[in-house]
């Protein structure tokens, strides 16, 4: 089936350079070898139809408005042996711990700044730093990061590296569960024959982490009431919001469903007002409370920040988390790990150049065709230059933007992102992949086994974001040994 498949000079998740499958993929390779072309096409179509039937969509915004699309899905899974996964899991827990220490520190004592490890101006000039609003505020468990999405890639040697941290409103967790559901429809035989780590209890873990953030002044005799605050059905990740609220058994609310009275948050119900203790918000900081942030916000709740500061409600993820996950602060995460935990980073960063450094700036401007340049405040693959795939005009445009605002951009070497086989249009071909790993923190940090493998389905493309033509794959962690079940 994969006889014309070329590994090339990239690390391939499934295939050896010789063209033989890697040990942990042999059984899967053997299985797809037994299917006819017609059966493979049917499996592909079954997968796409399942997504369509369940209404699993996201919205792509462009100059003409929003377009709703189903998530493109590829049925060749990413398979990771348990031993490899253990290292990833430890590395993610270490990283989230350090980032949470950093957030607690920058809004309180600022020890890392006093020690001269992170420049003060880098924090104070960060648009997501809300010291005026929340400096000195104590929060439940001192935990700012309830749910994190850490994006990993593998380089040409197969080593995992962190590409970026998402600590504000990471999306995509619902797709992990739906990918698994669809794979069970497409390959029921595999789940009976092999030990694949289950996702069964992960939504309970998420719920437990959520309700562990009881605010200081909650009624100790009542079970805390949690809600998920969404901007509404026109948000690109609305499916994610609906799925997570349903699965955790909490109310999905919009700003207009909540009201603040005497610095306490209530939800409007047909039986009157009901006190809310914990808000898992999927609204950006700026829109949370028109009284404290943007006065034109129609999405938030007036007085929410007052209730938060008085310890009457918890807001997750924490307000002001953006100071820790922008692309400039990313460079310092290994230093945070050393400073707060006295450990060496388990998963390294990708080498990154700060363009506010004149020497680095000069090097980057001279070598744009070899580098990736990113806007430190953008996400979703926007305002990004991929040097080797760019033309002269685009490079000139970025050269102009960088010279105008060097502190707004970082550059990284073009890493030979690992690839894996994808099956589209009746054939297998290699596509670049990355992995978003989800970590949920309450009394402890639990890493979801697997995560969202994102695949650049456009041949040769390096951009995996769904908004830019990317799709998803299921991610399987083989239980110890990964041998067939008895």
XYZ file of C-alpha atoms in Angstrom:
486
model
C 0.000 0.000 0.000
C 2.867 2.354 0.821
C 5.285 1.105 -1.858
C 5.732 4.526 -3.526
C 5.899 6.350 -0.201
C 9.108 8.386 0.187
C 10.570 9.154 3.603
C 13.062 11.704 2.219
C 15.313 13.630 4.615
C 12.630 13.959 7.319
C 12.041 11.967 10.482
C 9.023 9.794 9.701
C 6.676 8.744 12.511
C 5.761 5.446 10.830
C 8.428 4.420 8.334
C 12.160 3.677 8.514
C 14.463 5.118 5.847
C 14.601 1.619 4.356
C 10.859 1.756 3.598
C 9.977 -0.774 6.320
C 7.515 0.207 9.085
C 8.886 0.985 12.568
C 8.407 -1.779 15.150
C 5.462 -0.133 16.928
C 3.686 0.426 13.592
C 4.173 -3.053 12.096
C 0.772 -4.401 13.108
C -1.025 -1.313 11.759
C 0.977 -1.444 8.515
C 0.104 -5.116 8.158
C -3.581 -4.396 8.686
C -3.913 -1.625 6.084
C -2.003 -3.879 3.664
C -4.975 -6.245 3.816
C -7.491 -3.647 2.601
C -8.322 -3.127 -1.065
C -8.253 0.371 -2.611
C -12.041 0.388 -2.444
C -12.088 -0.510 1.275
C -9.566 2.244 2.057
C -11.711 4.801 0.226
C -14.734 3.612 2.177
C -12.878 3.952 5.490
C -11.831 7.474 4.549
C -15.411 8.397 3.633
C -16.816 6.800 6.819
C -14.486 8.988 8.858
C -15.476 12.235 7.081
C -19.186 11.384 7.297
C -18.960 10.757 11.032
C -17.569 14.248 11.539
C -20.295 15.727 9.354
C -23.103 13.839 11.141
C -21.936 14.965 14.551
C -21.663 18.574 13.459
C -17.971 18.757 14.372
C -17.095 22.089 12.833
C -14.914 25.146 13.237
C -15.240 28.569 11.648
C -12.654 30.116 9.346
C -12.758 33.908 9.297
C -11.652 35.843 6.234
C -12.383 39.155 4.547
C -15.775 37.928 3.304
C -16.989 36.738 6.733
C -17.057 33.357 8.448
C -17.225 29.948 6.781
C -18.155 26.893 8.797
C -16.212 23.725 7.910
C -15.945 20.186 9.169
C -12.526 19.284 10.524
C -10.623 17.331 7.823
C -9.690 13.979 9.350
C -6.991 11.485 8.414
C -7.419 7.877 9.490
C -3.711 6.947 9.740
C -3.039 7.401 13.495
C 0.096 8.692 15.177
C 1.283 5.837 17.408
C 3.644 6.569 20.321
C 5.194 3.796 22.449
C 4.581 4.145 26.199
C 8.284 4.659 27.047
C 8.539 7.668 24.701
C 5.272 9.033 26.053
C 6.447 8.878 29.684
C 9.220 11.353 28.852
C 6.760 13.685 27.085
C 4.372 13.505 30.041
C 7.124 14.396 32.544
C 8.368 17.210 30.301
C 4.884 18.744 30.020
C 4.270 18.530 33.796
C 7.640 20.192 34.414
C 6.924 22.981 31.938
C 3.415 23.732 33.241
C 4.718 23.805 36.819
C 7.414 26.368 35.903
C 4.997 28.527 33.881
C 2.510 28.547 36.751
C 5.286 29.559 39.195
C 6.196 32.344 36.784
C 2.602 33.646 36.616
C 2.254 33.589 40.401
C 5.621 35.383 40.673
C 5.056 38.172 38.094
C 1.769 39.149 39.737
C 3.317 39.087 43.236
C 7.004 39.269 44.224
C 8.700 39.277 40.786
C 11.669 37.282 42.071
C 12.662 36.247 38.533
C 12.914 39.924 37.515
C 14.883 40.851 40.649
C 17.295 38.000 39.865
C 17.934 39.577 36.440
C 16.755 36.514 34.510
C 13.876 38.126 32.601
C 14.084 41.819 31.605
C 11.462 43.890 33.442
C 10.450 45.748 30.268
C 9.629 42.473 28.510
C 6.949 41.859 31.140
C 5.753 45.431 31.576
C 5.469 46.116 27.836
C 3.551 42.892 27.250
C -0.029 43.728 26.162
C -1.336 40.692 28.119
C 0.204 41.758 31.435
C -2.615 42.938 33.724
C -0.788 44.013 36.866
C -3.125 47.007 37.433
C -6.145 44.725 37.409
C -4.895 41.627 39.235
C -1.480 42.342 40.777
C -1.337 40.881 44.290
C -4.600 38.912 43.937
C -4.510 35.449 45.530
C -6.333 32.695 43.672
C -7.416 29.133 44.585
C -4.511 26.630 44.694
C -2.280 29.511 43.442
C -3.030 27.890 40.082
C -3.297 30.062 36.973
C -3.241 27.257 34.398
C -6.273 24.974 34.662
C -5.998 23.781 31.045
C -2.884 24.118 28.886
C -2.268 23.089 25.296
C 1.451 22.660 24.568
C 2.387 22.279 20.896
C 5.212 19.826 20.234
C 7.083 18.998 17.057
C 9.763 16.422 16.302
C 12.929 17.499 14.535
C 14.945 15.576 11.925
C 16.433 13.396 14.691
C 13.012 12.521 16.102
C 13.561 14.644 19.219
C 10.467 16.334 20.639
C 10.692 20.109 20.976
C 8.188 22.635 22.278
C 6.912 24.935 19.556
C 4.607 27.018 21.745
C 2.623 27.145 24.978
C -1.110 27.943 24.978
C -2.157 29.058 28.460
C -5.066 31.377 27.735
C -7.900 29.494 26.005
C -6.389 26.446 24.299
C -8.924 24.880 21.959
C -9.171 21.484 20.299
C -9.643 19.128 23.245
C -13.061 18.015 21.958
C -11.430 16.883 18.699
C -9.210 14.445 20.628
C -12.315 12.614 21.847
C -14.107 12.829 18.517
C -11.045 11.574 16.639
C -11.020 8.547 18.931
C -14.776 7.996 18.482
C -14.426 8.120 14.692
C -11.428 5.763 14.715
C -13.484 3.230 16.644
C -16.075 3.377 13.828
C -13.396 3.042 11.133
C -11.097 0.437 12.758
C -13.138 -1.433 15.383
C -10.797 -4.443 14.968
C -7.748 -2.533 16.236
C -9.268 -1.599 19.554
C -10.081 -5.217 20.363
C -6.635 -6.472 19.374
C -4.295 -3.884 20.881
C -3.578 -2.136 24.154
C -4.206 1.517 23.392
C -4.407 3.910 26.357
C -8.041 4.840 26.891
C -9.432 8.365 27.070
C -12.435 7.150 29.059
C -11.720 8.874 32.390
C -10.134 12.031 31.030
C -13.286 14.164 31.059
C -13.821 13.233 34.728
C -10.222 14.346 35.344
C -11.022 17.660 33.646
C -14.159 18.093 35.768
C -12.294 17.234 38.992
C -9.541 19.727 38.138
C -12.191 22.374 37.439
C -14.137 21.997 40.687
C -10.983 21.834 42.799
C -10.676 25.625 42.260
C -13.176 26.544 44.985
C -13.064 30.297 45.699
C -12.178 31.487 49.201
C -15.696 32.687 50.051
C -17.741 29.823 48.570
C -20.347 28.184 50.790
C -18.429 25.242 52.355
C -21.667 23.251 52.798
C -22.599 23.264 49.104
C -21.105 21.566 46.058
C -19.522 24.378 44.019
C -21.425 25.440 40.892
C -19.285 25.695 37.752
C -20.231 27.089 34.320
C -18.517 27.403 30.952
C -18.682 30.982 29.644
C -18.726 31.128 25.827
C -18.768 34.145 23.487
C -21.596 32.315 21.651
C -22.334 30.235 18.598
C -20.398 32.444 16.172
C -17.081 31.747 17.875
C -14.700 29.531 15.848
C -14.334 27.039 18.722
C -18.022 26.920 19.731
C -18.230 23.174 19.098
C -15.410 22.742 21.622
C -17.353 24.777 24.221
C -20.583 22.813 23.760
C -18.821 19.441 23.903
C -16.793 20.194 27.054
C -19.747 21.710 28.938
C -21.950 18.705 28.086
C -19.310 16.134 28.971
C -18.473 17.784 32.295
C -22.149 18.235 33.129
C -21.915 22.010 33.635
C -24.065 24.824 32.223
C -22.960 26.556 29.025
C -23.632 30.272 29.504
C -23.114 33.577 27.714
C -22.352 36.890 29.420
C -26.031 37.897 29.377
C -26.909 34.780 31.456
C -24.796 36.023 34.388
C -25.165 38.977 36.712
C -23.035 40.363 39.576
C -24.825 41.510 42.744
C -22.916 42.652 45.836
C -19.723 41.319 44.246
C -21.185 37.809 43.904
C -21.817 36.167 40.517
C -25.224 34.641 39.809
C -26.670 32.711 36.876
C -30.197 33.559 35.746
C -32.401 30.448 35.760
C -36.155 29.863 35.451
C -36.165 29.317 39.230
C -34.440 32.630 39.922
C -30.784 33.476 40.533
C -28.271 30.731 41.337
C -24.821 31.492 42.751
C -21.839 30.644 40.498
C -18.533 29.685 42.128
C -16.292 28.710 39.203
C -16.230 30.086 35.648
C -14.324 28.195 32.969
C -14.202 31.059 30.530
C -13.583 30.811 26.798
C -13.601 34.600 26.403
C -10.402 36.643 26.153
C -9.384 38.842 29.106
C -10.231 42.075 27.283
C -13.880 41.118 26.902
C -14.512 39.606 30.356
C -15.722 42.682 32.201
C -16.618 45.993 30.480
C -16.115 47.761 33.815
C -12.440 46.691 34.105
C -11.313 46.041 30.525
C -12.933 47.030 27.229
C -16.034 49.152 27.916
C -17.502 48.171 24.508
C -17.538 44.427 25.301
C -20.950 42.806 24.851
C -19.611 39.345 25.774
C -18.624 39.759 29.402
C -20.224 40.544 32.746
C -20.026 43.915 34.532
C -18.434 43.615 37.968
C -16.847 40.193 37.333
C -13.349 41.407 38.219
C -14.544 42.786 41.581
C -16.095 39.420 42.449
C -12.858 37.681 41.402
C -10.608 39.950 43.478
C -12.797 39.504 46.570
C -12.508 35.709 46.370
C -16.196 35.169 45.514
C -15.626 33.473 42.152
C -12.812 31.598 40.407
C -12.031 32.339 36.751
C -10.162 29.706 34.762
C -7.780 29.963 33.039
C -6.439 32.796 35.178
C -6.709 36.437 34.038
C -3.398 37.734 32.660
C -1.996 34.339 31.576
C -1.062 35.825 28.195
C 2.116 37.324 29.677
C 3.506 33.764 29.994
C 2.626 32.326 26.595
C 3.537 34.931 24.031
C 6.290 34.038 21.608
C 8.849 36.379 23.202
C 8.417 34.916 26.712
C 8.703 31.401 25.228
C 12.464 31.959 24.876
C 12.773 32.217 28.674
C 10.804 29.099 29.668
C 13.973 26.933 30.002
C 15.332 29.639 32.371
C 12.058 29.551 34.347
C 12.431 25.770 34.759
C 15.978 26.212 36.110
C 15.013 29.152 38.357
C 11.800 27.839 39.937
C 12.372 24.068 39.870
C 16.167 23.823 39.877
C 15.947 21.287 37.019
C 17.098 21.084 33.431
C 14.293 21.200 30.808
C 13.167 17.703 29.765
C 11.763 18.887 26.405
C 13.890 21.599 24.738
C 12.618 24.694 22.919
C 13.191 25.384 19.251
C 16.160 27.779 18.875
C 14.726 31.309 18.711
C 16.133 34.716 17.761
C 14.930 37.947 19.412
C 14.835 40.644 16.753
C 15.261 43.467 19.276
C 18.905 42.279 19.476
C 20.717 44.240 16.674
C 23.088 41.347 15.819
C 20.266 38.801 15.546
C 18.183 41.322 13.583
C 20.944 41.749 11.027
C 21.401 37.971 10.717
C 17.657 37.398 10.249
C 17.214 40.165 7.668
C 20.061 38.658 5.634
C 18.722 35.080 5.855
C 14.947 35.434 5.563
C 14.716 32.732 2.885
C 15.976 30.120 5.412
C 13.991 31.132 8.510
C 10.482 31.141 9.965
C 9.390 34.577 11.232
C 6.413 34.956 13.601
C 4.520 37.881 15.070
C 4.799 37.452 18.864
C 1.123 38.348 19.387
C -0.481 36.399 16.511
C -1.766 32.827 16.531
C -3.402 30.320 14.198
C -0.628 30.521 11.597
C -1.324 34.199 10.777
C 1.321 36.895 10.154
C 4.009 34.274 9.696
C 6.734 33.930 7.066
C 8.041 30.481 6.133
C 11.244 31.493 4.363
C 11.903 28.439 2.146
C 8.305 28.577 0.825
C 8.143 32.351 0.326
C 8.668 34.574 -2.713
C 10.710 37.776 -2.975
C 7.636 40.018 -2.550
C 6.549 38.377 0.712
C 10.112 38.493 2.085
C 10.333 42.192 1.243
C 7.018 42.824 2.987
C 8.275 41.037 6.140
C 11.627 42.827 5.926
C 9.713 46.141 6.023
C 7.490 44.993 8.946
C 10.474 43.715 10.950
C 12.508 46.918 10.483
C 9.450 48.964 11.522
C 8.705 46.887 14.683
C 11.587 44.489 15.439
C 10.321 43.751 18.993
C 7.040 42.483 17.476
C 8.733 39.499 15.735
C 10.871 36.468 16.500
C 12.643 34.139 14.068
C 13.435 30.433 14.205
C 15.386 28.082 11.961
C 13.134 26.122 9.585
C 12.998 22.810 11.393
C 12.547 19.706 9.314
C 9.194 18.902 10.919
C 8.560 15.185 11.219
C 6.160 13.605 8.755
C 3.684 10.758 8.775
C 1.631 9.049 6.064
C -1.771 10.599 5.324
C -4.479 9.078 3.149
C -6.409 11.553 0.991
C -7.756 11.412 -2.581
C -7.240 7.655 -2.790
C -3.504 7.564 -1.990
C -0.939 7.661 0.813
C 1.577 10.507 0.876
C 3.842 12.087 3.569
C 2.558 15.130 5.484
C 4.102 17.242 8.230
C 2.595 16.777 11.700
C 2.700 18.314 15.155
C 1.069 17.374 18.449
C -0.952 19.514 20.854
C -0.703 17.934 24.307
C -3.352 18.908 26.870
C -2.555 19.190 30.571
C -5.207 19.824 33.226
C -4.194 21.106 36.627
C -6.031 21.258 39.947
C -4.626 19.541 43.017
C -2.130 17.896 40.621
C -1.326 18.027 36.881
C -2.749 15.293 34.674
C -1.575 14.973 31.052
C -4.137 13.572 28.635
C -2.620 10.436 27.001
C -2.025 11.346 23.362
C -3.487 14.669 22.381
C -4.405 16.306 19.101
C -2.112 15.346 16.241
C -2.483 18.031 13.603
C -1.473 17.360 10.032
C -0.649 19.736 7.156
C -2.774 17.982 4.518
C -1.646 20.297 1.729
C 1.299 18.433 0.234
C 4.598 20.086 1.203
C 2.906 22.574 3.566
C 4.318 23.206 7.051
C 1.153 24.831 8.456
C -0.987 22.422 10.475
C -3.669 24.874 11.721
C -7.192 23.893 10.691
C -7.840 27.505 9.671
C -5.017 27.132 7.111
C -6.044 23.781 5.553
C -4.720 21.407 8.231
C -6.540 18.379 9.612
C -6.468 16.000 12.565
C -5.313 12.456 13.338
C -6.006 10.210 16.308
C -3.020 9.755 18.644
C -2.488 6.338 20.210
C -0.288 5.696 23.209
C 0.523 1.998 23.253
C 0.224 0.516 26.711
C 3.374 -1.112 28.107
C 4.875 -3.181 25.293
C 1.874 -2.441 23.058
C 1.315 -6.161 22.572
C -2.048 -7.528 21.430
C -4.448 -8.147 24.301
C -4.899 -11.740 25.331
